[in-house]
GROMACS .gro file of C-alpha atoms in nm:
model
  410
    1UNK     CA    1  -1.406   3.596   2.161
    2UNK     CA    2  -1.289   3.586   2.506
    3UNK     CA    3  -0.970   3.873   2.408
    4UNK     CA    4  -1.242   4.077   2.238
    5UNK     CA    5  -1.463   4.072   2.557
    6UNK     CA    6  -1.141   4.114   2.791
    7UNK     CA    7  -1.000   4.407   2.596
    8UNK     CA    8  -1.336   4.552   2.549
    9UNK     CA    9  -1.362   4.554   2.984
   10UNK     CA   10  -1.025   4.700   2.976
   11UNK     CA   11  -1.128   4.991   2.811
   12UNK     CA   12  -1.450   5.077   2.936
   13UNK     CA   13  -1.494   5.359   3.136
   14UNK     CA   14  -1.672   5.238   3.509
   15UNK     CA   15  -1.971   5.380   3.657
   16UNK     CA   16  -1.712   5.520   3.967
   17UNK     CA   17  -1.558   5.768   3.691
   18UNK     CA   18  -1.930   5.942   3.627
   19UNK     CA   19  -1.938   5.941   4.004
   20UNK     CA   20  -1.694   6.187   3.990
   21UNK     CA   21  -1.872   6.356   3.750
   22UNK     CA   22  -2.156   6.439   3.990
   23UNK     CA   23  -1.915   6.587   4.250
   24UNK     CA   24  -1.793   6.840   3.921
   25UNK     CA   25  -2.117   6.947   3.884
   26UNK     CA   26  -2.173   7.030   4.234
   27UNK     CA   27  -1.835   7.231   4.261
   28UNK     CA   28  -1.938   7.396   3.885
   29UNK     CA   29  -2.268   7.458   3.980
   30UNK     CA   30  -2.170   7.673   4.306
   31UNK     CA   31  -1.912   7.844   4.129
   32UNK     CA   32  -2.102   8.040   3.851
   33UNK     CA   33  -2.440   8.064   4.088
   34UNK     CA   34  -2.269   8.402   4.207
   35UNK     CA   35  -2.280   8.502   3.853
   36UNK     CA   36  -2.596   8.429   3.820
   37UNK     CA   37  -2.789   8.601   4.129
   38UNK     CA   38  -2.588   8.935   4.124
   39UNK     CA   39  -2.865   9.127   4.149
   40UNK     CA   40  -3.025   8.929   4.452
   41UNK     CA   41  -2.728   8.899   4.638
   42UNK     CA   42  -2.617   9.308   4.611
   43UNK     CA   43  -2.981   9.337   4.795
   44UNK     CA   44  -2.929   9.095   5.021
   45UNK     CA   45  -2.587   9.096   5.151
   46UNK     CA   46  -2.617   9.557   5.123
   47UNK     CA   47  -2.372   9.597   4.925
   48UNK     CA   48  -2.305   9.707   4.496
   49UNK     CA   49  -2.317   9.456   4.235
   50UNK     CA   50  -1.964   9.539   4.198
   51UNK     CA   51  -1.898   9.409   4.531
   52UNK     CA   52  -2.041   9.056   4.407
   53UNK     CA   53  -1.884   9.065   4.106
   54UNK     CA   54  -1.576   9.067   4.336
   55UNK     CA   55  -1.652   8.748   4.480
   56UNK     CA   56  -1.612   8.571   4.127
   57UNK     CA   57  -1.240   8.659   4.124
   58UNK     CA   58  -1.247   8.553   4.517
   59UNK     CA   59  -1.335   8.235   4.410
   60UNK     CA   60  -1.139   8.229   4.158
   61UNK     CA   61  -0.802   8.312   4.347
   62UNK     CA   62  -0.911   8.085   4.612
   63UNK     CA   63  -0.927   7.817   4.328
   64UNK     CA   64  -0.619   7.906   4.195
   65UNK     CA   65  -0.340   7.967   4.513
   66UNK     CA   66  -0.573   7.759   4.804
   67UNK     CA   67  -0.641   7.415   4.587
   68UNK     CA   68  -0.315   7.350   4.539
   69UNK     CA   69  -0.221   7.421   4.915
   70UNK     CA   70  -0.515   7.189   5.002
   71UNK     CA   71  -0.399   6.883   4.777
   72UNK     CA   72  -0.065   6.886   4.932
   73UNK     CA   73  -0.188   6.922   5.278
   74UNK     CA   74  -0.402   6.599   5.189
   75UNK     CA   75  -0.174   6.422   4.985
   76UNK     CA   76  -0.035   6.171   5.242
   77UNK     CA   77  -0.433   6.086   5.284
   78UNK     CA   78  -0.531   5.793   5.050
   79UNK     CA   79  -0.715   5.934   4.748
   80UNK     CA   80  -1.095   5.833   4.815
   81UNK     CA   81  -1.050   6.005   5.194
   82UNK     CA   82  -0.882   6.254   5.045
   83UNK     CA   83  -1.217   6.371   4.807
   84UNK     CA   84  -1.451   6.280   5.076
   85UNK     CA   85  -1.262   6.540   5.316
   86UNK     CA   86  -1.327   6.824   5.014
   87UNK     CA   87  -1.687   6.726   4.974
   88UNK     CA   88  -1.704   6.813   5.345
   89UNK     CA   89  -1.531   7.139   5.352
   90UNK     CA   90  -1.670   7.211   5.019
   91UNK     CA   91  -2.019   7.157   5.197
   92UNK     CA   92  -1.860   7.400   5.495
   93UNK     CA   93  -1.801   7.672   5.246
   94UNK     CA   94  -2.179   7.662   5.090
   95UNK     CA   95  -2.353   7.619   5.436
   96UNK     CA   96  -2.207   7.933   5.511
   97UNK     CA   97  -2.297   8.095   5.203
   98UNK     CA   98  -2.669   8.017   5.272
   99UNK     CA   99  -2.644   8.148   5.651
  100UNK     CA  100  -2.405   8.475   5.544
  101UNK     CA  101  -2.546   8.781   5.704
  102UNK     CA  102  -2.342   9.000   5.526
  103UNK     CA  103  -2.062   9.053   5.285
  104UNK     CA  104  -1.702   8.959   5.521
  105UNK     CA  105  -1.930   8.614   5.569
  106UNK     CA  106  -1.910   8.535   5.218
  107UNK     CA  107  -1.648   8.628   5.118
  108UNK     CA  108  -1.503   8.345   5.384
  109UNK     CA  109  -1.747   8.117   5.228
  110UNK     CA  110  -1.610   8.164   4.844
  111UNK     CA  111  -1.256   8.148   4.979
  112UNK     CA  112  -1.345   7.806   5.131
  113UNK     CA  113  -1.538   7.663   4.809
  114UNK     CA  114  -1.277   7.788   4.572
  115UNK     CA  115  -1.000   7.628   4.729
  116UNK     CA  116  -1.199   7.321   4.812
  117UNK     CA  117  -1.360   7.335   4.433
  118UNK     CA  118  -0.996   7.308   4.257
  119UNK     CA  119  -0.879   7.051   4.496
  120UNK     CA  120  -1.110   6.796   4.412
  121UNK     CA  121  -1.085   6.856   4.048
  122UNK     CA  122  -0.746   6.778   4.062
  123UNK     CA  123  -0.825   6.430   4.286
  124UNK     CA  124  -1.093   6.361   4.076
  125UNK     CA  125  -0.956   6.401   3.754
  126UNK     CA  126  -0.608   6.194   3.942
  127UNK     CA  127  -0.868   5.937   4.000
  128UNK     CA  128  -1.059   5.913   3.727
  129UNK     CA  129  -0.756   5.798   3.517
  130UNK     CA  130  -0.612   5.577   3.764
  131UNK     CA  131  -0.935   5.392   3.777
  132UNK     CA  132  -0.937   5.351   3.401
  133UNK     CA  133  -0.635   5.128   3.141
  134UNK     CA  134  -0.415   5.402   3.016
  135UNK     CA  135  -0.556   5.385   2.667
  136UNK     CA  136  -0.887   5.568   2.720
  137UNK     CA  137  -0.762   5.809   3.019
  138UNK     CA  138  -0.877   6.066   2.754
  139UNK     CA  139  -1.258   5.941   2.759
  140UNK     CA  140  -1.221   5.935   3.148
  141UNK     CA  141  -1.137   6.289   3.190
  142UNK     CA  142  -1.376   6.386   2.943
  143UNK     CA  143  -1.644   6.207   3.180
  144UNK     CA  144  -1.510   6.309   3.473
  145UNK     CA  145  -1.540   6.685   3.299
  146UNK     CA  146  -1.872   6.630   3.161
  147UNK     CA  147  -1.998   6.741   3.550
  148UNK     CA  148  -1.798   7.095   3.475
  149UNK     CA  149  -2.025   7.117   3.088
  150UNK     CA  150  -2.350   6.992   3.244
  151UNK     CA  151  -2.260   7.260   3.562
  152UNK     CA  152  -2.304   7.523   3.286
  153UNK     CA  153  -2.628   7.386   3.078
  154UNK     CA  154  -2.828   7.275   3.358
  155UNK     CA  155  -2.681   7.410   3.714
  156UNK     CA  156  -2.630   7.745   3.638
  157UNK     CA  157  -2.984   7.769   3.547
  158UNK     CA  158  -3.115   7.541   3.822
  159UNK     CA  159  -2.970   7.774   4.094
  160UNK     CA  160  -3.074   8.103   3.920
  161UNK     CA  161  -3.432   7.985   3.899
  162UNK     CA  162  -3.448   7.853   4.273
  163UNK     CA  163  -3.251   8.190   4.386
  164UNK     CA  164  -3.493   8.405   4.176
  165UNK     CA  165  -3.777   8.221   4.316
  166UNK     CA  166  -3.720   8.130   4.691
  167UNK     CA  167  -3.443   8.368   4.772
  168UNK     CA  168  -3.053   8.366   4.710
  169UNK     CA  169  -3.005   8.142   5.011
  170UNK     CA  170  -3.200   7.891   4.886
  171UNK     CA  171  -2.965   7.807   4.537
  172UNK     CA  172  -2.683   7.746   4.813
  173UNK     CA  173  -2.919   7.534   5.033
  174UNK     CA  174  -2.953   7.311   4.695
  175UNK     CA  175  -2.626   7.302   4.637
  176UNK     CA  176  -2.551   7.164   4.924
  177UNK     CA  177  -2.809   6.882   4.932
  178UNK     CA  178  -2.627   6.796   4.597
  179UNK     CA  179  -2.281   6.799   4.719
  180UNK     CA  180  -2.449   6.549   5.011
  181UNK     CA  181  -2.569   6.362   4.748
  182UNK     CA  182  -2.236   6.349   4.565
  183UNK     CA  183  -2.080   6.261   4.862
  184UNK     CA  184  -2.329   5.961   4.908
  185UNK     CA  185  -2.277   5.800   4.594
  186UNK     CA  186  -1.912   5.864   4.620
  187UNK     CA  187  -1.854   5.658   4.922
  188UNK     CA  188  -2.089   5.383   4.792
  189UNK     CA  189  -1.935   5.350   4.454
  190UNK     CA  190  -1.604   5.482   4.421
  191UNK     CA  191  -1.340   5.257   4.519
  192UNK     CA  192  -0.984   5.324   4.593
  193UNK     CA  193  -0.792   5.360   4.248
  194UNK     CA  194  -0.457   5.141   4.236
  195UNK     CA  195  -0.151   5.299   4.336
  196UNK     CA  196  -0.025   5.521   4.031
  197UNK     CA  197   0.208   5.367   3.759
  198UNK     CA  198   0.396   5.702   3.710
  199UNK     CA  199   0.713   5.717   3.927
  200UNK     CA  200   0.626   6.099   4.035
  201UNK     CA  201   0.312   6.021   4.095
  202UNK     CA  202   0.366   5.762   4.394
  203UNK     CA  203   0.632   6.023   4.555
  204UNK     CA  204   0.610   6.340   4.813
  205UNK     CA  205   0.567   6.694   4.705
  206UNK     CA  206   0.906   6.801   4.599
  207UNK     CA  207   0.873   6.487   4.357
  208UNK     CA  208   0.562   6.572   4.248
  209UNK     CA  209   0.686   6.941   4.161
  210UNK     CA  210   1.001   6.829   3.997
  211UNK     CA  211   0.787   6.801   3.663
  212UNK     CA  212   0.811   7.221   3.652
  213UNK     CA  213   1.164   7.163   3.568
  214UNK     CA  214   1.068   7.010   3.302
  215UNK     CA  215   0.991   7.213   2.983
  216UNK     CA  216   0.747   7.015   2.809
  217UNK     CA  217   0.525   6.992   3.134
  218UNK     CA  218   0.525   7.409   3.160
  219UNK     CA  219   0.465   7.418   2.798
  220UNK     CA  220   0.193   7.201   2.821
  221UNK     CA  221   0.055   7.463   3.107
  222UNK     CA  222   0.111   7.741   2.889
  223UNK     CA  223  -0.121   7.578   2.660
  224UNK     CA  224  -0.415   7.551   2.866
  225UNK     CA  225  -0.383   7.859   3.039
  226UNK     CA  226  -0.396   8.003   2.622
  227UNK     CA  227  -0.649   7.776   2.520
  228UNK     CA  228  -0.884   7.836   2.826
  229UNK     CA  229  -0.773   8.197   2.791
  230UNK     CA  230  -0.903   8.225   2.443
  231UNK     CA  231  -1.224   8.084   2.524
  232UNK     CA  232  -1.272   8.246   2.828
  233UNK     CA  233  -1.200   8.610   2.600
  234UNK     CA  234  -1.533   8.597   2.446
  235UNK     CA  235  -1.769   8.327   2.624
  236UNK     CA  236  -1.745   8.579   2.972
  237UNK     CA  237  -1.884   8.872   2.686
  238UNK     CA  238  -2.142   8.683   2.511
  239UNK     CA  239  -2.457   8.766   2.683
  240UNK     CA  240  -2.360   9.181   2.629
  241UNK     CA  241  -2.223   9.112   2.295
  242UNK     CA  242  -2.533   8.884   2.177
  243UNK     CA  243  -2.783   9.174   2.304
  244UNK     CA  244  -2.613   9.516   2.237
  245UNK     CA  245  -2.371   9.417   1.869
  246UNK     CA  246  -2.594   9.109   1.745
  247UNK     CA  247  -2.905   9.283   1.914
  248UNK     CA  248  -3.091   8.948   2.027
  249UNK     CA  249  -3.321   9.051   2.259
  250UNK     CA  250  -3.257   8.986   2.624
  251UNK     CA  251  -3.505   8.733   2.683
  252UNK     CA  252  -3.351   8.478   2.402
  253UNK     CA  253  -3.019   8.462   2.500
  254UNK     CA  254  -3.031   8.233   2.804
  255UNK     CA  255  -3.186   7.984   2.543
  256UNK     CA  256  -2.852   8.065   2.311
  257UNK     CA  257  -2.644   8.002   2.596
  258UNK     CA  258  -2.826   7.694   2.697
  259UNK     CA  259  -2.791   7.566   2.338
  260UNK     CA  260  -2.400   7.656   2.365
  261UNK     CA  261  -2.358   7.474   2.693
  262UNK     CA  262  -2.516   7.170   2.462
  263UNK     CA  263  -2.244   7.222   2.183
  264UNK     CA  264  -1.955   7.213   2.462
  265UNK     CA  265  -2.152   6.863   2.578
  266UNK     CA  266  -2.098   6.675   2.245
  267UNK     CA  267  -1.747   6.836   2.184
  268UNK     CA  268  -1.636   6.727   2.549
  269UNK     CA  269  -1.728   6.365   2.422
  270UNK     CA  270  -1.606   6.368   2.084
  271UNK     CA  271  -1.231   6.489   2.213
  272UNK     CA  272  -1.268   6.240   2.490
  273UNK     CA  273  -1.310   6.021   2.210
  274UNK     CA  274  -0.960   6.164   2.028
  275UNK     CA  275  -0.707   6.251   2.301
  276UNK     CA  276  -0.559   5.962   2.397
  277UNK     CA  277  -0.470   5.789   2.025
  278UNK     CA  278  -0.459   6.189   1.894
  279UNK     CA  279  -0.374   6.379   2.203
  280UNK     CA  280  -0.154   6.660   2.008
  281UNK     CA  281  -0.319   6.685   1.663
  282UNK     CA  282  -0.648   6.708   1.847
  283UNK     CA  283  -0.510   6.982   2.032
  284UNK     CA  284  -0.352   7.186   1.725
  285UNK     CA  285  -0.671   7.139   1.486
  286UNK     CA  286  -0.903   7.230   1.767
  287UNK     CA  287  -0.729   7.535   1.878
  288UNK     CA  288  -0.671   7.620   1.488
  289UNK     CA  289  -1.046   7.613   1.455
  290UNK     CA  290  -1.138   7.799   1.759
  291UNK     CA  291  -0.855   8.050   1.614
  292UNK     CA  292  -1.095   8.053   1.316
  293UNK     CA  293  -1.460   8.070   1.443
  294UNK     CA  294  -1.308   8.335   1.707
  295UNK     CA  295  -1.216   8.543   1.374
  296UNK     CA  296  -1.547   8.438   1.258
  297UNK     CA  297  -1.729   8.551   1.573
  298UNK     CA  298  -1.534   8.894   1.560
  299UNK     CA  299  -1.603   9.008   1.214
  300UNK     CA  300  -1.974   8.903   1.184
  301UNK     CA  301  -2.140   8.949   1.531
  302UNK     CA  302  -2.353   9.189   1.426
  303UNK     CA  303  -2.476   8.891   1.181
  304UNK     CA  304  -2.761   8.725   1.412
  305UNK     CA  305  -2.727   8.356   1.200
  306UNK     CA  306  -2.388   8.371   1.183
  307UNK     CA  307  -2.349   8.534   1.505
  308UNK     CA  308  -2.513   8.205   1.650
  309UNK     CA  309  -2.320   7.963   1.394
  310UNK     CA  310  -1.981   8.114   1.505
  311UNK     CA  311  -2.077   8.158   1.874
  312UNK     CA  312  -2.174   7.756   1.870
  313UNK     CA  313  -1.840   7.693   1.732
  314UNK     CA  314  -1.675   7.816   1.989
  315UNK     CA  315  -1.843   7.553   2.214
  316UNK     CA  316  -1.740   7.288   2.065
  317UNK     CA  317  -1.366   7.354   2.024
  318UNK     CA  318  -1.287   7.585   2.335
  319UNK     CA  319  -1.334   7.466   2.673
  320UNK     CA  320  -1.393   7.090   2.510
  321UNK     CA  321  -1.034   7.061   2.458
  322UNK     CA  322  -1.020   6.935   2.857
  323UNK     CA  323  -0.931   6.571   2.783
  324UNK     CA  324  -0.677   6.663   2.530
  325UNK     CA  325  -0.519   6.930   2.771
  326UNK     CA  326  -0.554   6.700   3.109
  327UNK     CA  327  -0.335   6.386   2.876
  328UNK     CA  328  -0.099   6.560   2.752
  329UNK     CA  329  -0.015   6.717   3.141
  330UNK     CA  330  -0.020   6.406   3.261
  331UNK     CA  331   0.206   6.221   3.017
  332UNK     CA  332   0.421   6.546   3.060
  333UNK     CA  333   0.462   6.477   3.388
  334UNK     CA  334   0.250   6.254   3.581
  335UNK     CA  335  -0.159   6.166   3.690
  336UNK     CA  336  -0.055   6.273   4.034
  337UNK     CA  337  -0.363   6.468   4.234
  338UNK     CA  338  -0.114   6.773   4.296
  339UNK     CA  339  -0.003   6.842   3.916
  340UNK     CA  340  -0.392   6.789   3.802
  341UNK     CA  341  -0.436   7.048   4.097
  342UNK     CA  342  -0.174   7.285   3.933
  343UNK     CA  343  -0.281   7.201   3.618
  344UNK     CA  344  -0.630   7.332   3.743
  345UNK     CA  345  -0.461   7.638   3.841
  346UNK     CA  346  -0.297   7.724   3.521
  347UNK     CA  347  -0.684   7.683   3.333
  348UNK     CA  348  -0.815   7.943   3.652
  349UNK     CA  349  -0.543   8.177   3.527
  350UNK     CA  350  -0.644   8.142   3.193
  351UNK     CA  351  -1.020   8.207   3.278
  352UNK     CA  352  -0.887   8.518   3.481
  353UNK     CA  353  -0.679   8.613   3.143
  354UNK     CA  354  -0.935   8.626   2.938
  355UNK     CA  355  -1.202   8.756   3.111
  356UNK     CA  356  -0.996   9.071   3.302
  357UNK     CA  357  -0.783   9.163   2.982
  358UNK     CA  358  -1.105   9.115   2.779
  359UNK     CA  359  -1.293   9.379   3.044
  360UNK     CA  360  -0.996   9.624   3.031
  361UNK     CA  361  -0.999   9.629   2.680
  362UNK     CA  362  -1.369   9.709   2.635
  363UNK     CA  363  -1.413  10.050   2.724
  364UNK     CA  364  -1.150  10.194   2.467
  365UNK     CA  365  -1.197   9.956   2.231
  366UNK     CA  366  -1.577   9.812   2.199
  367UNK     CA  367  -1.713   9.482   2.273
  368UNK     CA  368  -1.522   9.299   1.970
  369UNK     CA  369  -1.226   9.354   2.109
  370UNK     CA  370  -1.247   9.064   2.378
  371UNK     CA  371  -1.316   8.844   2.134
  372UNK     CA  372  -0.983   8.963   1.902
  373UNK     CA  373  -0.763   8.926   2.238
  374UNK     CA  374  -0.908   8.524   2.182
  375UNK     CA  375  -0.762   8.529   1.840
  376UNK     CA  376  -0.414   8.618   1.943
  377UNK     CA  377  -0.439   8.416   2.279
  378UNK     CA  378  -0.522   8.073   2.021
  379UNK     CA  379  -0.209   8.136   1.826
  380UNK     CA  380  -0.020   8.138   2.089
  381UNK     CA  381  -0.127   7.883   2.210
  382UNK     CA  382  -0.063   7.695   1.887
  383UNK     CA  383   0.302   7.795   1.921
  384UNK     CA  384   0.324   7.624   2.263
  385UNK     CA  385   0.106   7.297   2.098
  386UNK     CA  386   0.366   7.233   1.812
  387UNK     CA  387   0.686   7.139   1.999
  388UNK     CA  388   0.522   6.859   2.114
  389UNK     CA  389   0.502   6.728   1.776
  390UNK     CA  390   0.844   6.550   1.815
  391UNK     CA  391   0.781   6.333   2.099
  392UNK     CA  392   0.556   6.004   2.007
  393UNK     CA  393   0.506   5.999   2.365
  394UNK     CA  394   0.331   6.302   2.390
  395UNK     CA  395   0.148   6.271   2.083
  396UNK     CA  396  -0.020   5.920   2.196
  397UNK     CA  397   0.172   5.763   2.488
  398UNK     CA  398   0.307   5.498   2.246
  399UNK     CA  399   0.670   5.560   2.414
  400UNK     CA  400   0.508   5.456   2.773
  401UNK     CA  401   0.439   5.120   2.649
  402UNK     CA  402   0.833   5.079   2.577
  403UNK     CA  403   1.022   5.254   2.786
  404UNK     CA  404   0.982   5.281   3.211
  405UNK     CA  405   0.710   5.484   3.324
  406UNK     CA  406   0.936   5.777   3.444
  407UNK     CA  407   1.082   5.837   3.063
  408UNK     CA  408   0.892   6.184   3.002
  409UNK     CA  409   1.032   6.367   2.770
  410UNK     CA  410   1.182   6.673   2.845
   0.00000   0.00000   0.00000
């Protein structure tokens, strides 16, 4: 009775990891509010909604090159300062968002969230696993990512209603009393994780890094860039796709999308559930069925029930493989804050992939055609998923519970 109850504690996932979760949210949440209050925000600031839509891929480069720059400049910080020093900056960047009096201003302001945003998913995800046994660090990063799914079903909508309502300025005033409250429960609850087991992990930058000499590491990136990229190829279409080839009308489809951020919930928790004991095989029969509803998605949109079938499919085998992806990195190479960070990066590129490929290919070829560019970016990633069949380690860390922590296979 007493193993049962010891192993059971061993494996549970604290209340510090869904912490983390909160701070996700409030990172997810600013991100997309752009997105959502285009129209409000062209008026405001006096310039096009092209302008705005400029300051998604802002953020998103800021994510992408800045985050990475910012976990190494606070990498000698211990971890828990370390987040609480992005919560502030991240706080900086969407203060100045709600006080921008004109474009230049937030522009600064996205550069500072996005780089801010990316660096504490990489510390929180580092975290999250290092607070947890190494048998459910799967279920940890899916908790730690259920903040980025329940950023997309609830805050997305939450800041579009309170900038439709009280003015654009007001969804980044909320924002930022949530990131305070983030912060709050952050320093109350979270406690400093133990020092890593992973020999890279405990090391300096250049240690860190040597894991991109490493090909099973950059194929593992390759995968989630492809995977992400895939997803990315038709959910960034659905809302014109849904209204102008399936013809839903216009006010329906924030209720679709709402029910498709609910799909990504429960597949978020079911492959937290899979990826540490199946961390590979989750990852090839997930991206083999997103291959599949993608195909699905492309041939019948114009199919309103299986439109919606195909389109919730997608949701619960795209972006849910997280968990899967975030293992498989880290057993790759190591739960280190800087290669979650770069690992971060590499899922940014693949949102940037599939969403600017997927607009260039639009106006000569229709609106299916994003979601065909999917198809082809899932089987490739497949091909970058299947060399990791060989290694047991890879497949479900049974070689780290043999062999030193600093065997990764190459």
């Amino acid at each position: 009775m007493t193993t049962t109850s010891a192993t059971g504690a061993e494996t549970a996932v604290p209340p510090a990891v869904y912490i983390l979760a909160a701070g996700v949210f409030a990172m997810v949440t600013s991100e997309f509010t752009v997105a959502g209050l285009m129209p409000q925000l062209a008026e405001g600031l006096g310039t096009g909604i092209e302008q705005i839509g400029y300051l998604v891929t802002i953020f998103a480069a800021a994510m992408a090159v800045g985050g990475p720059l910012l976990t190494v400049a606070l990498q000698r910080v211990p971890p828990r300062t370390a987040l609480m020093s992005v919560f502030v900056l991240f706080l900086v960047g969407n203060v100045i968002a709600a006080l921008a009096t004109g474009y230049p201003m937030m522009v600064l302001a996205r550069i500072i969230s996005g780089a801010a945003s990316q660096a504490f998913f990489g510390i929180a995800v580092s975290m999250g696993v290092r607070l947890v046994d190494e048998r459910v660090r799967g279920r940890a990063v899916a908790v730690v990512m259920n903040g980025l799914m329940l950023g997309t079903l609830l805050g997305l909508p939450l800041a579009t209603f309170v900038g439709g309502r009280f003015g654009w300025q007001a969804a980044f005033w909320v924002i930022s009393l949530i990131t305070v409250a983030a912060a709050a429960l952050t320093l109350a609850l979270v406690r400093e994780p133990a020092a890593p087991a992973d020999a890279r992990a405990s090391g300096g930058t250049g240690s860190e890094l040597s894991v991109l000499r490493r090909p099973q590491f950059l194929l593992a990136l390759a995968s989630s860039t492809l995977i992400i990229g895939a997803t990315f190829s038709a959910f960034s279409f659905f809302t014109p796709i849904l209204t102008e080839v399936t013809e839903f009308s216009d006010g329906i489809v924030p209720v679709l999308l709402l029910v498709y951020g609910g799909a990504t919930l429960i597949g978020n928790v079911v492959v937290g559930r899979l990826a540490d004991a199946h961390t590979i095989s989750t990852l090839l029969v997930g991206t083999g069925l997103n291959a599949i509803v993608l195909t699905g998605f492309a041939l019948f949109a114009d199919v309103p029930p299986l439109a919606l079938a195909f389109m919730l499919g997608i949701g619960l085998v795209g972006i849910t493989m997280n968990p899967a992806m975030a293992v498989r990195v880290q057993r790759a190479g190591s739960t280190a804050p800087l290669v979650n960070t770069i690992h971060g990066s590499f899922i940014t590129l693949g949102v940037m992939i599939g969403s600017a490929v997927g607009s260039a290919l639009i106006p000569r070829y229709g609106l299916r055609a994003p979601i065909v560019l999917g198809i082809a970016l899932a089987v490739l990633a497949i091909l970058t998923i299947l060399p990791a069949l060989t290694h047991a380690h890879l497949r479900n860390g049974s070689r780290r519970r043999t062999e030193e922590p600093a065997s990764v296979p190459a």
